[in-house]
Amino acid sequence: MINETALLESPALRSSVLERTDALDRVKALSLLPDGMHVTTAMVAAYFSVTVEAVRALVHDHRAEMEASGYRVLTGQELSDFKQLSGIRSHTRSLALFPRRSVLNIAMLLRDSEVARQVRVYLLDMEYLARTQPVENPAPTDPTALDTRIDQRITHILGRTVVPMFNALIATSGEHRRELIELRGDIENVERKLCWHHKRLATLEGDTPADDVRAKLNAMTWRAFEHHVADLLRRDGCVDVVVRQARTDRGIDITGRTADGRTVAVQCKNRSGRWTVPSADMQKFAGAARAIDPVDVALFVATSNFSHESEAIAKLSGVITVNREELEAWSAGVLLKALR
């Protein structure tokens, strides 16, 4: 079995296990920034119960390795865009970001931290089990059928094991109750997405799904489509949802507030007969949602896809696009992350 010293001393060995980021959560809950992907230097230090200076010293000594695992420092316009998209309120001129792989990299370098040591022990245990388990060579199978069985197995585990486990934890938890509820919601949403994925596959194979969302969307007029989107917003917890009159909407079809109080503006485009939403439509909505009537969440929902130019404008202006496939999933019960 590989010992802990080898992990501390060998860059190649550390690189070989960087994908096992689940080890972090096995030892201690890792809080992430609002983007759900990164942490700051201070957050890394808090996780490992060490000083910020200790983390910075490690990054300085192993800069190339850290950058290879995803560490980077944002400045200038890139920093401004990240602050806007993630909701960070800070006047700092630079921001060091660690993805989960980089945090795991720190765990394999940090000697004077009990949390880091526990992460290394868990990693080594898992690596040992992976190396010593007998290898079976099953008969060749259809890859599509195999993927379907895997997805169905995951759905079964989520619904029968993971969600009930979270229910039990929430019932006995105090300090972390809110975080556990949010995690349970994320898992339930993954379950919904997998179910919707199976429905789409069944449709492609010629079967008829129980709820033919696609046909309903195709039959809607532009006004019915706006009311459909408004109903989806209400279903996902939004309040004060109003469908504006066409002559007075000023580029915004629907307004409302999320359950946590953020303002929402929506542009709806029923373009089933067209390939993409053009950039001109995106420019008009971005101007309305960011300049004329500034809101916290700007959604552009379409029954088609978006052109590359309109996607680029949406990204720069912080507009969240919902294309045809995402709309069908949303209509079938999958929640939009932006509204949570």
C-alpha positions as YAML, in Angstrom:
chain: A
units: angstrom
residues:
- id: 1
  name: MET
  ca: [0.00, 0.00, 0.00]
- id: 2
  name: ILE
  ca: [1.26, 3.50, -0.87]
- id: 3
  name: ASN
  ca: [2.25, 5.41, 2.25]
- id: 4
  name: GLU
  ca: [1.45, 9.01, 3.10]
- id: 5
  name: THR
  ca: [5.05, 10.19, 2.68]
- id: 6
  name: ALA
  ca: [5.05, 9.10, -0.96]
- id: 7
  name: LEU
  ca: [1.92, 11.18, -1.59]
- id: 8
  name: LEU
  ca: [3.54, 14.22, 0.02]
- id: 9
  name: GLU
  ca: [6.73, 13.86, -2.01]
- id: 10
  name: SER
  ca: [5.58, 12.65, -5.44]
- id: 11
  name: PRO
  ca: [3.98, 15.14, -7.91]
- id: 12
  name: ALA
  ca: [3.19, 12.27, -10.28]
- id: 13
  name: LEU
  ca: [1.33, 10.35, -7.58]
- id: 14
  name: ARG
  ca: [-0.61, 13.46, -6.55]
- id: 15
  name: SER
  ca: [-1.58, 14.08, -10.17]
- id: 16
  name: SER
  ca: [-2.85, 10.50, -10.52]
- id: 17
  name: VAL
  ca: [-5.52, 10.95, -7.82]
- id: 18
  name: LEU
  ca: [-6.60, 14.56, -8.47]
- id: 19
  name: GLU
  ca: [-9.99, 13.47, -9.78]
- id: 20
  name: ARG
  ca: [-10.96, 11.92, -6.44]
- id: 21
  name: THR
  ca: [-12.29, 15.22, -5.09]
- id: 22
  name: ASP
  ca: [-15.08, 13.39, -3.26]
- id: 23
  name: ALA
  ca: [-12.44, 12.71, -0.59]
- id: 24
  name: LEU
  ca: [-12.80, 16.34, 0.53]
- id: 25
  name: ASP
  ca: [-16.49, 15.97, 1.40]
- id: 26
  name: ARG
  ca: [-15.89, 12.60, 3.02]
- id: 27
  name: VAL
  ca: [-13.71, 14.31, 5.62]
- id: 28
  name: LYS
  ca: [-15.34, 17.73, 6.00]
- id: 29
  name: ALA
  ca: [-17.96, 19.84, 4.20]
- id: 30
  name: LEU
  ca: [-16.29, 22.21, 1.74]
- id: 31
  name: SER
  ca: [-18.12, 25.53, 1.34]
- id: 32
  name: LEU
  ca: [-18.07, 26.92, -2.22]
- id: 33
  name: LEU
  ca: [-18.53, 30.38, -3.71]
- id: 34
  name: PRO
  ca: [-21.96, 31.18, -5.22]
- id: 35
  name: ASP
  ca: [-20.76, 29.86, -8.61]
- id: 36
  name: GLY
  ca: [-20.70, 26.38, -7.05]
- id: 37
  name: MET
  ca: [-17.22, 25.64, -8.43]
- id: 38
  name: HIS
  ca: [-14.52, 27.65, -6.64]
- id: 39
  name: VAL
  ca: [-13.22, 28.70, -3.23]
- id: 40
  name: THR
  ca: [-10.94, 31.55, -2.16]
- id: 41
  name: THR
  ca: [-7.64, 31.36, -0.30]
- id: 42
  name: ALA
  ca: [-9.38, 32.22, 2.96]
- id: 43
  name: MET
  ca: [-11.96, 29.46, 2.40]
- id: 44
  name: VAL
  ca: [-9.18, 26.93, 1.74]
- id: 45
  name: ALA
  ca: [-7.43, 28.00, 4.95]
- id: 46
  name: ALA
  ca: [-10.68, 27.66, 6.92]
- id: 47
  name: TYR
  ca: [-11.30, 24.18, 5.53]
- id: 48
  name: PHE
  ca: [-7.86, 22.92, 6.58]
- id: 49
  name: SER
  ca: [-7.83, 24.96, 9.84]
- id: 50
  name: VAL
  ca: [-4.56, 26.70, 8.92]
- id: 51
  name: THR
  ca: [-3.56, 30.31, 8.27]
- id: 52
  name: VAL
  ca: [-3.99, 32.08, 4.95]
- id: 53
  name: GLU
  ca: [-0.22, 32.62, 4.92]
- id: 54
  name: ALA
  ca: [0.33, 28.85, 5.07]
- id: 55
  name: VAL
  ca: [-1.84, 28.33, 1.98]
- id: 56
  name: ARG
  ca: [-0.16, 31.16, 0.10]
- id: 57
  name: ALA
  ca: [3.28, 29.75, 0.93]
- id: 58
  name: LEU
  ca: [2.29, 26.35, -0.51]
- id: 59
  name: VAL
  ca: [0.96, 27.95, -3.68]
- id: 60
  name: HIS
  ca: [4.21, 29.96, -4.02]
- id: 61
  name: ASP
  ca: [6.38, 26.86, -3.63]
- id: 62
  name: HIS
  ca: [4.30, 24.70, -5.98]
- id: 63
  name: ARG
  ca: [2.89, 27.30, -8.38]
- id: 64
  name: ALA
  ca: [3.20, 25.23, -11.59]
- id: 65
  name: GLU
  ca: [1.55, 22.19, -10.02]
- id: 66
  name: MET
  ca: [-1.25, 24.28, -8.55]
- id: 67
  name: GLU
  ca: [-1.95, 25.98, -11.88]
- id: 68
  name: ALA
  ca: [-2.04, 22.58, -13.57]
- id: 69
  name: SER
  ca: [-4.77, 21.54, -11.13]
- id: 70
  name: GLY
  ca: [-6.85, 24.65, -11.94]
- id: 71
  name: TYR
  ca: [-5.61, 27.37, -9.57]
- id: 72
  name: ARG
  ca: [-5.67, 30.86, -11.07]
- id: 73
  name: VAL
  ca: [-5.70, 34.53, -10.11]
- id: 74
  name: LEU
  ca: [-8.33, 36.82, -11.65]
- id: 75
  name: THR
  ca: [-7.66, 40.50, -12.36]
- id: 76
  name: GLY
  ca: [-9.11, 43.29, -14.48]
- id: 77
  name: GLN
  ca: [-12.15, 42.62, -16.64]
- id: 78
  name: GLU
  ca: [-12.07, 38.88, -15.95]
- id: 79
  name: LEU
  ca: [-12.38, 39.64, -12.22]
- id: 80
  name: SER
  ca: [-15.20, 42.13, -12.82]
- id: 81
  name: ASP
  ca: [-17.13, 39.61, -14.93]
- id: 82
  name: PHE
  ca: [-16.67, 36.90, -12.27]
- id: 83
  name: LYS
  ca: [-17.87, 39.21, -9.48]
- id: 84
  name: GLN
  ca: [-20.97, 40.08, -11.48]
- id: 85
  name: LEU
  ca: [-21.82, 36.50, -12.39]
- id: 86
  name: SER
  ca: [-21.12, 35.05, -8.94]
- id: 87
  name: GLY
  ca: [-22.58, 37.89, -6.87]
- id: 88
  name: ILE
  ca: [-19.36, 38.52, -4.92]
- id: 89
  name: ARG
  ca: [-19.25, 41.99, -3.37]
- id: 90
  name: SER
  ca: [-15.59, 42.91, -2.94]
- id: 91
  name: HIS
  ca: [-13.30, 45.79, -3.92]
- id: 92
  name: THR
  ca: [-10.19, 43.64, -4.20]
- id: 93
  name: ARG
  ca: [-8.13, 44.10, -7.37]
- id: 94
  name: SER
  ca: [-7.23, 40.41, -7.66]
- id: 95
  name: LEU
  ca: [-8.83, 37.18, -6.54]
- id: 96
  name: ALA
  ca: [-7.21, 33.74, -6.22]
- id: 97
  name: LEU
  ca: [-9.58, 30.91, -7.06]
- id: 98
  name: PHE
  ca: [-9.22, 27.21, -6.24]
- id: 99
  name: PRO
  ca: [-11.45, 24.60, -7.92]
- id: 100
  name: ARG
  ca: [-12.01, 21.38, -6.01]
- id: 101
  name: ARG
  ca: [-9.05, 19.70, -7.73]
- id: 102
  name: SER
  ca: [-6.74, 22.45, -6.47]
- id: 103
  name: VAL
  ca: [-8.11, 22.13, -2.94]
- id: 104
  name: LEU
  ca: [-7.36, 18.41, -3.09]
- id: 105
  name: ASN
  ca: [-3.88, 19.28, -4.35]
- id: 106
  name: ILE
  ca: [-3.38, 21.45, -1.25]
- id: 107
  name: ALA
  ca: [-4.48, 18.54, 0.94]
- id: 108
  name: MET
  ca: [-1.70, 16.41, -0.55]
- id: 109
  name: LEU
  ca: [0.93, 19.09, 0.13]
- id: 110
  name: LEU
  ca: [-0.12, 20.46, 3.52]
- id: 111
  name: ARG
  ca: [1.80, 18.65, 6.25]
- id: 112
  name: ASP
  ca: [0.67, 20.54, 9.37]
- id: 113
  name: SER
  ca: [-3.10, 20.03, 9.13]
- id: 114
  name: GLU
  ca: [-5.11, 17.20, 10.67]
- id: 115
  name: VAL
  ca: [-7.88, 17.72, 8.09]
- id: 116
  name: ALA
  ca: [-5.36, 17.42, 5.23]
- id: 117
  name: ARG
  ca: [-3.94, 14.26, 6.81]
- id: 118
  name: GLN
  ca: [-7.41, 12.71, 7.02]
- id: 119
  name: VAL
  ca: [-8.02, 13.53, 3.34]
- id: 120
  name: ARG
  ca: [-4.74, 11.83, 2.42]
- id: 121
  name: VAL
  ca: [-5.62, 8.76, 4.49]
- id: 122
  name: TYR
  ca: [-8.99, 8.47, 2.77]
- id: 123
  name: LEU
  ca: [-7.36, 8.88, -0.67]
- id: 124
  name: LEU
  ca: [-4.79, 6.18, 0.04]
- id: 125
  name: ASP
  ca: [-7.45, 3.81, 1.37]
- id: 126
  name: MET
  ca: [-9.55, 4.24, -1.78]
- id: 127
  name: GLU
  ca: [-6.50, 3.83, -4.01]
- id: 128
  name: TYR
  ca: [-5.56, 0.63, -2.21]
- id: 129
  name: LEU
  ca: [-9.05, -0.79, -2.63]
- id: 130
  name: ALA
  ca: [-9.07, 0.11, -6.33]
- id: 131
  name: ARG
  ca: [-5.73, -1.64, -6.88]
- id: 132
  name: THR
  ca: [-6.61, -4.81, -4.94]
- id: 133
  name: GLN
  ca: [-10.16, -5.45, -6.19]
- id: 134
  name: PRO
  ca: [-10.34, -8.33, -8.70]
- id: 135
  name: VAL
  ca: [-10.94, -7.21, -12.28]
- id: 136
  name: GLU
  ca: [-13.83, -8.79, -14.14]
- id: 137
  name: ASN
  ca: [-14.14, -8.82, -17.91]
- id: 138
  name: PRO
  ca: [-17.86, -8.77, -18.71]
- id: 139
  name: ALA
  ca: [-19.15, -9.71, -22.12]
- id: 140
  name: PRO
  ca: [-19.45, -6.81, -24.63]
- id: 141
  name: THR
  ca: [-22.75, -4.98, -24.37]
- id: 142
  name: ASP
  ca: [-24.54, -2.23, -26.25]
- id: 143
  name: PRO
  ca: [-23.06, 1.10, -24.95]
- id: 144
  name: THR
  ca: [-26.44, 2.85, -25.15]
- id: 145
  name: ALA
  ca: [-28.15, 0.11, -23.16]
- id: 146
  name: LEU
  ca: [-25.33, 0.15, -20.62]
- id: 147
  name: ASP
  ca: [-25.64, 3.94, -20.18]
- id: 148
  name: THR
  ca: [-29.39, 3.57, -19.70]
- id: 149
  name: ARG
  ca: [-28.95, 0.89, -17.02]
- id: 150
  name: ILE
  ca: [-26.35, 3.03, -15.23]
- id: 151
  name: ASP
  ca: [-28.67, 6.07, -15.26]
- id: 152
  name: GLN
  ca: [-31.56, 3.96, -13.98]
- id: 153
  name: ARG
  ca: [-29.38, 2.55, -11.20]
- id: 154
  name: ILE
  ca: [-28.31, 6.07, -10.20]
- id: 155
  name: THR
  ca: [-31.94, 7.21, -10.17]
- id: 156
  name: HIS
  ca: [-32.87, 4.26, -7.95]
- id: 157
  name: ILE
  ca: [-30.04, 5.00, -5.51]
- id: 158
  name: LEU
  ca: [-30.91, 8.70, -5.33]
- id: 159
  name: GLY
  ca: [-34.59, 8.08, -4.70]
- id: 160
  name: ARG
  ca: [-34.33, 5.09, -2.36]
- id: 161
  name: THR
  ca: [-31.11, 5.80, -0.45]
- id: 162
  name: VAL
  ca: [-29.60, 9.28, -0.75]
- id: 163
  name: VAL
  ca: [-32.76, 11.41, -0.41]
- id: 164
  name: PRO
  ca: [-34.04, 9.45, 2.64]
- id: 165
  name: MET
  ca: [-30.58, 9.80, 4.18]
- id: 166
  name: PHE
  ca: [-30.77, 13.58, 3.78]
- id: 167
  name: ASN
  ca: [-34.28, 13.57, 5.28]
- id: 168
  name: ALA
  ca: [-32.90, 11.83, 8.38]
- id: 169
  name: LEU
  ca: [-29.96, 14.23, 8.63]
- id: 170
  name: ILE
  ca: [-32.21, 17.28, 8.27]
- id: 171
  name: ALA
  ca: [-34.50, 16.00, 11.02]
- id: 172
  name: THR
  ca: [-31.60, 15.82, 13.49]
- id: 173
  name: SER
  ca: [-29.48, 18.73, 12.27]
- id: 174
  name: GLY
  ca: [-29.36, 22.22, 13.67]
- id: 175
  name: GLU
  ca: [-26.40, 24.24, 12.45]
- id: 176
  name: HIS
  ca: [-26.26, 22.81, 8.91]
- id: 177
  name: ARG
  ca: [-29.99, 22.34, 8.33]
- id: 178
  name: ARG
  ca: [-30.20, 24.93, 5.54]
- id: 179
  name: GLU
  ca: [-27.20, 23.49, 3.67]
- id: 180
  name: LEU
  ca: [-28.60, 19.97, 3.91]
- id: 181
  name: ILE
  ca: [-31.98, 21.09, 2.56]
- id: 182
  name: GLU
  ca: [-30.26, 22.75, -0.41]
- id: 183
  name: LEU
  ca: [-28.18, 19.64, -1.09]
- id: 184
  name: ARG
  ca: [-31.30, 17.47, -0.96]
- id: 185
  name: GLY
  ca: [-32.95, 19.79, -3.48]
- id: 186
  name: ASP
  ca: [-29.95, 19.49, -5.80]
- id: 187
  name: ILE
  ca: [-30.08, 15.69, -5.62]
- id: 188
  name: GLU
  ca: [-33.82, 15.62, -6.29]
- id: 189
  name: ASN
  ca: [-33.23, 17.86, -9.31]
- id: 190
  name: VAL
  ca: [-30.59, 15.45, -10.66]
- id: 191
  name: GLU
  ca: [-33.16, 12.68, -10.29]
- id: 192
  name: ARG
  ca: [-35.69, 14.73, -12.29]
- id: 193
  name: LYS
  ca: [-33.11, 15.37, -15.03]
- id: 194
  name: LEU
  ca: [-32.33, 11.67, -15.36]
- id: 195
  name: CYS
  ca: [-36.04, 10.85, -15.61]
- id: 196
  name: TRP
  ca: [-36.47, 13.52, -18.29]
- id: 197
  name: HIS
  ca: [-33.44, 12.14, -20.15]
- id: 198
  name: HIS
  ca: [-35.09, 8.71, -20.29]
- id: 199
  name: LYS
  ca: [-38.31, 10.27, -21.59]
- id: 200
  name: ARG
  ca: [-36.39, 11.99, -24.41]
- id: 201
  name: LEU
  ca: [-34.67, 8.71, -25.34]
- id: 202
  name: ALA
  ca: [-38.03, 6.95, -25.41]
- id: 203
  name: THR
  ca: [-39.41, 9.64, -27.73]
- id: 204
  name: LEU
  ca: [-36.44, 9.30, -30.08]
- id: 205
  name: GLU
  ca: [-36.94, 5.52, -30.19]
- id: 206
  name: GLY
  ca: [-40.55, 5.94, -31.27]
- id: 207
  name: ASP
  ca: [-42.38, 5.55, -27.97]
- id: 208
  name: THR
  ca: [-44.78, 8.18, -26.65]
- id: 209
  name: PRO
  ca: [-43.89, 9.64, -23.22]
- id: 210
  name: ALA
  ca: [-46.66, 9.99, -20.64]
- id: 211
  name: ASP
  ca: [-46.54, 13.78, -20.84]
- id: 212
  name: ASP
  ca: [-45.86, 14.98, -24.38]
- id: 213
  name: VAL
  ca: [-44.26, 18.30, -23.47]
- id: 214
  name: ARG
  ca: [-42.91, 18.89, -26.96]
- id: 215
  name: ALA
  ca: [-46.33, 18.71, -28.58]
- id: 216
  name: LYS
  ca: [-47.81, 21.11, -26.04]
- id: 217
  name: LEU
  ca: [-45.07, 23.67, -26.66]
- id: 218
  name: ASN
  ca: [-45.48, 23.42, -30.42]
- id: 219
  name: ALA
  ca: [-49.21, 24.10, -30.12]
- id: 220
  name: MET
  ca: [-48.84, 27.27, -28.05]
- id: 221
  name: THR
  ca: [-49.39, 30.78, -29.38]
- id: 222
  name: TRP
  ca: [-46.85, 33.41, -28.35]
- id: 223
  name: ARG
  ca: [-49.22, 34.69, -25.65]
- id: 224
  name: ALA
  ca: [-49.96, 31.18, -24.33]
- id: 225
  name: PHE
  ca: [-46.22, 30.56, -24.21]
- id: 226
  name: GLU
  ca: [-45.67, 33.62, -22.01]
- id: 227
  name: HIS
  ca: [-48.34, 32.41, -19.57]
- id: 228
  name: HIS
  ca: [-46.78, 28.92, -19.62]
- id: 229
  name: VAL
  ca: [-43.40, 30.36, -18.60]
- id: 230
  name: ALA
  ca: [-45.10, 32.47, -15.91]
- id: 231
  name: ASP
  ca: [-46.69, 29.30, -14.50]
- id: 232
  name: LEU
  ca: [-43.26, 27.60, -14.44]
- id: 233
  name: LEU
  ca: [-41.86, 30.54, -12.47]
- id: 234
  name: ARG
  ca: [-44.67, 30.26, -9.92]
- id: 235
  name: ARG
  ca: [-44.18, 26.49, -9.70]
- id: 236
  name: ASP
  ca: [-40.50, 27.05, -8.84]
- id: 237
  name: GLY
  ca: [-41.34, 29.40, -5.97]
- id: 238
  name: CYS
  ca: [-41.39, 32.83, -7.63]
- id: 239
  name: VAL
  ca: [-43.91, 35.40, -6.37]
- id: 240
  name: ASP
  ca: [-45.49, 38.56, -7.76]
- id: 241
  name: VAL
  ca: [-45.22, 37.07, -11.27]
- id: 242
  name: VAL
  ca: [-46.81, 39.38, -13.84]
- id: 243
  name: VAL
  ca: [-47.15, 38.93, -17.61]
- id: 244
  name: ARG
  ca: [-46.80, 42.39, -19.09]
- id: 245
  name: GLN
  ca: [-48.95, 43.84, -21.85]
- id: 246
  name: ALA
  ca: [-47.27, 43.72, -25.25]
- id: 247
  name: ARG
  ca: [-47.46, 47.46, -25.90]
- id: 248
  name: THR
  ca: [-45.92, 48.45, -22.56]
- id: 249
  name: ASP
  ca: [-43.43, 45.64, -21.86]
- id: 250
  name: ARG
  ca: [-40.32, 47.64, -22.96]
- id: 251
  name: GLY
  ca: [-38.56, 44.42, -23.99]
- id: 252
  name: ILE
  ca: [-39.51, 42.46, -20.85]
- id: 253
  name: ASP
  ca: [-42.41, 40.00, -21.05]
- id: 254
  name: ILE
  ca: [-42.59, 38.76, -17.43]
- id: 255
  name: THR
  ca: [-41.48, 40.14, -14.08]
- id: 256
  name: GLY
  ca: [-41.43, 38.64, -10.60]
- id: 257
  name: ARG
  ca: [-39.29, 37.80, -7.57]
- id: 258
  name: THR
  ca: [-37.59, 34.58, -6.52]
- id: 259
  name: ALA
  ca: [-38.42, 32.97, -3.19]
- id: 260
  name: ASP
  ca: [-35.34, 34.63, -1.66]
- id: 261
  name: GLY
  ca: [-36.35, 38.11, -2.88]
- id: 262
  name: ARG
  ca: [-34.29, 38.56, -6.06]
- id: 263
  name: THR
  ca: [-35.98, 40.42, -8.90]
- id: 264
  name: VAL
  ca: [-36.58, 38.50, -12.14]
- id: 265
  name: ALA
  ca: [-37.17, 39.64, -15.73]
- id: 266
  name: VAL
  ca: [-37.99, 37.23, -18.55]
- id: 267
  name: GLN
  ca: [-38.07, 37.54, -22.33]
- id: 268
  name: CYS
  ca: [-40.07, 34.82, -24.12]
- id: 269
  name: LYS
  ca: [-39.58, 33.95, -27.79]
- id: 270
  name: ASN
  ca: [-41.85, 31.40, -29.42]
- id: 271
  name: ARG
  ca: [-39.70, 30.58, -32.45]
- id: 272
  name: SER
  ca: [-40.49, 26.91, -33.08]
- id: 273
  name: GLY
  ca: [-40.20, 27.38, -36.84]
- id: 274
  name: ARG
  ca: [-36.77, 29.09, -36.68]
- id: 275
  name: TRP
  ca: [-33.32, 27.72, -36.00]
- id: 276
  name: THR
  ca: [-31.92, 30.30, -33.60]
- id: 277
  name: VAL
  ca: [-32.61, 33.51, -31.67]
- id: 278
  name: PRO
  ca: [-30.65, 36.33, -33.39]
- id: 279
  name: SER
  ca: [-28.25, 38.65, -31.61]
- id: 280
  name: ALA
  ca: [-30.53, 41.68, -32.12]
- id: 281
  name: ASP
  ca: [-33.21, 40.14, -29.88]
- id: 282
  name: MET
  ca: [-30.62, 39.40, -27.18]
- id: 283
  name: GLN
  ca: [-29.20, 42.93, -27.35]
- id: 284
  name: LYS
  ca: [-32.67, 44.43, -26.87]
- id: 285
  name: PHE
  ca: [-33.45, 42.26, -23.85]
- id: 286
  name: ALA
  ca: [-30.01, 42.71, -22.26]
- id: 287
  name: GLY
  ca: [-30.40, 46.48, -22.54]
- id: 288
  name: ALA
  ca: [-33.85, 46.36, -20.95]
- id: 289
  name: ALA
  ca: [-32.87, 44.00, -18.11]
- id: 290
  name: ARG
  ca: [-29.53, 45.64, -17.31]
- id: 291
  name: ALA
  ca: [-30.11, 49.33, -18.06]
- id: 292
  name: ILE
  ca: [-33.78, 50.32, -18.40]
- id: 293
  name: ASP
  ca: [-35.23, 48.07, -15.65]
- id: 294
  name: PRO
  ca: [-32.21, 46.54, -13.84]
- id: 295
  name: VAL
  ca: [-32.96, 43.14, -12.25]
- id: 296
  name: ASP
  ca: [-31.07, 40.46, -10.36]
- id: 297
  name: VAL
  ca: [-32.00, 37.54, -12.63]
- id: 298
  name: ALA
  ca: [-32.48, 38.00, -16.39]
- id: 299
  name: LEU
  ca: [-33.89, 34.95, -18.24]
- id: 300
  name: PHE
  ca: [-34.26, 34.63, -22.02]
- id: 301
  name: VAL
  ca: [-36.52, 31.63, -22.70]
- id: 302
  name: ALA
  ca: [-36.94, 30.40, -26.27]
- id: 303
  name: THR
  ca: [-38.58, 27.50, -28.08]
- id: 304
  name: SER
  ca: [-35.48, 27.34, -30.30]
- id: 305
  name: ASN
  ca: [-31.73, 27.54, -29.81]
- id: 306
  name: PHE
  ca: [-29.59, 30.68, -29.65]
- id: 307
  name: SER
  ca: [-27.08, 31.91, -32.23]
- id: 308
  name: HIS
  ca: [-23.40, 32.03, -31.25]
- id: 309
  name: GLU
  ca: [-23.56, 35.84, -31.26]
- id: 310
  name: SER
  ca: [-26.61, 35.95, -28.98]
- id: 311
  name: GLU
  ca: [-24.96, 33.45, -26.59]
- id: 312
  name: ALA
  ca: [-21.86, 35.65, -26.43]
- id: 313
  name: ILE
  ca: [-23.95, 38.76, -25.68]
- id: 314
  name: ALA
  ca: [-25.86, 36.85, -22.99]
- id: 315
  name: LYS
  ca: [-22.64, 35.77, -21.32]
- id: 316
  name: LEU
  ca: [-21.21, 39.29, -21.31]
- id: 317
  name: SER
  ca: [-24.39, 40.87, -19.96]
- id: 318
  name: GLY
  ca: [-25.22, 38.17, -17.41]
- id: 319
  name: VAL
  ca: [-28.38, 36.98, -19.16]
- id: 320
  name: ILE
  ca: [-29.30, 33.32, -18.54]
- id: 321
  name: THR
  ca: [-30.44, 31.54, -21.69]
- id: 322
  name: VAL
  ca: [-33.00, 28.70, -21.68]
- id: 323
  name: ASN
  ca: [-33.00, 26.91, -25.04]
- id: 324
  name: ARG
  ca: [-35.49, 24.38, -26.45]
- id: 325
  name: GLU
  ca: [-34.06, 21.32, -24.73]
- id: 326
  name: GLU
  ca: [-33.73, 23.12, -21.38]
- id: 327
  name: LEU
  ca: [-37.27, 24.49, -21.76]
- id: 328
  name: GLU
  ca: [-38.68, 21.00, -22.32]
- id: 329
  name: ALA
  ca: [-36.88, 19.71, -19.23]
- id: 330
  name: TRP
  ca: [-38.07, 22.72, -17.21]
- id: 331
  name: SER
  ca: [-41.64, 22.14, -18.37]
- id: 332
  name: ALA
  ca: [-41.35, 18.47, -17.35]
- id: 333
  name: GLY
  ca: [-40.42, 19.32, -13.75]
- id: 334
  name: VAL
  ca: [-36.67, 20.02, -13.69]
- id: 335
  name: LEU
  ca: [-35.96, 23.18, -11.69]
- id: 336
  name: LEU
  ca: [-33.93, 26.08, -13.05]
- id: 337
  name: LYS
  ca: [-30.81, 26.56, -10.94]
- id: 338
  name: ALA
  ca: [-30.96, 30.35, -11.41]
- id: 339
  name: LEU
  ca: [-34.26, 30.53, -9.50]
- id: 340
  name: ARG
  ca: [-33.04, 28.63, -6.43]
...
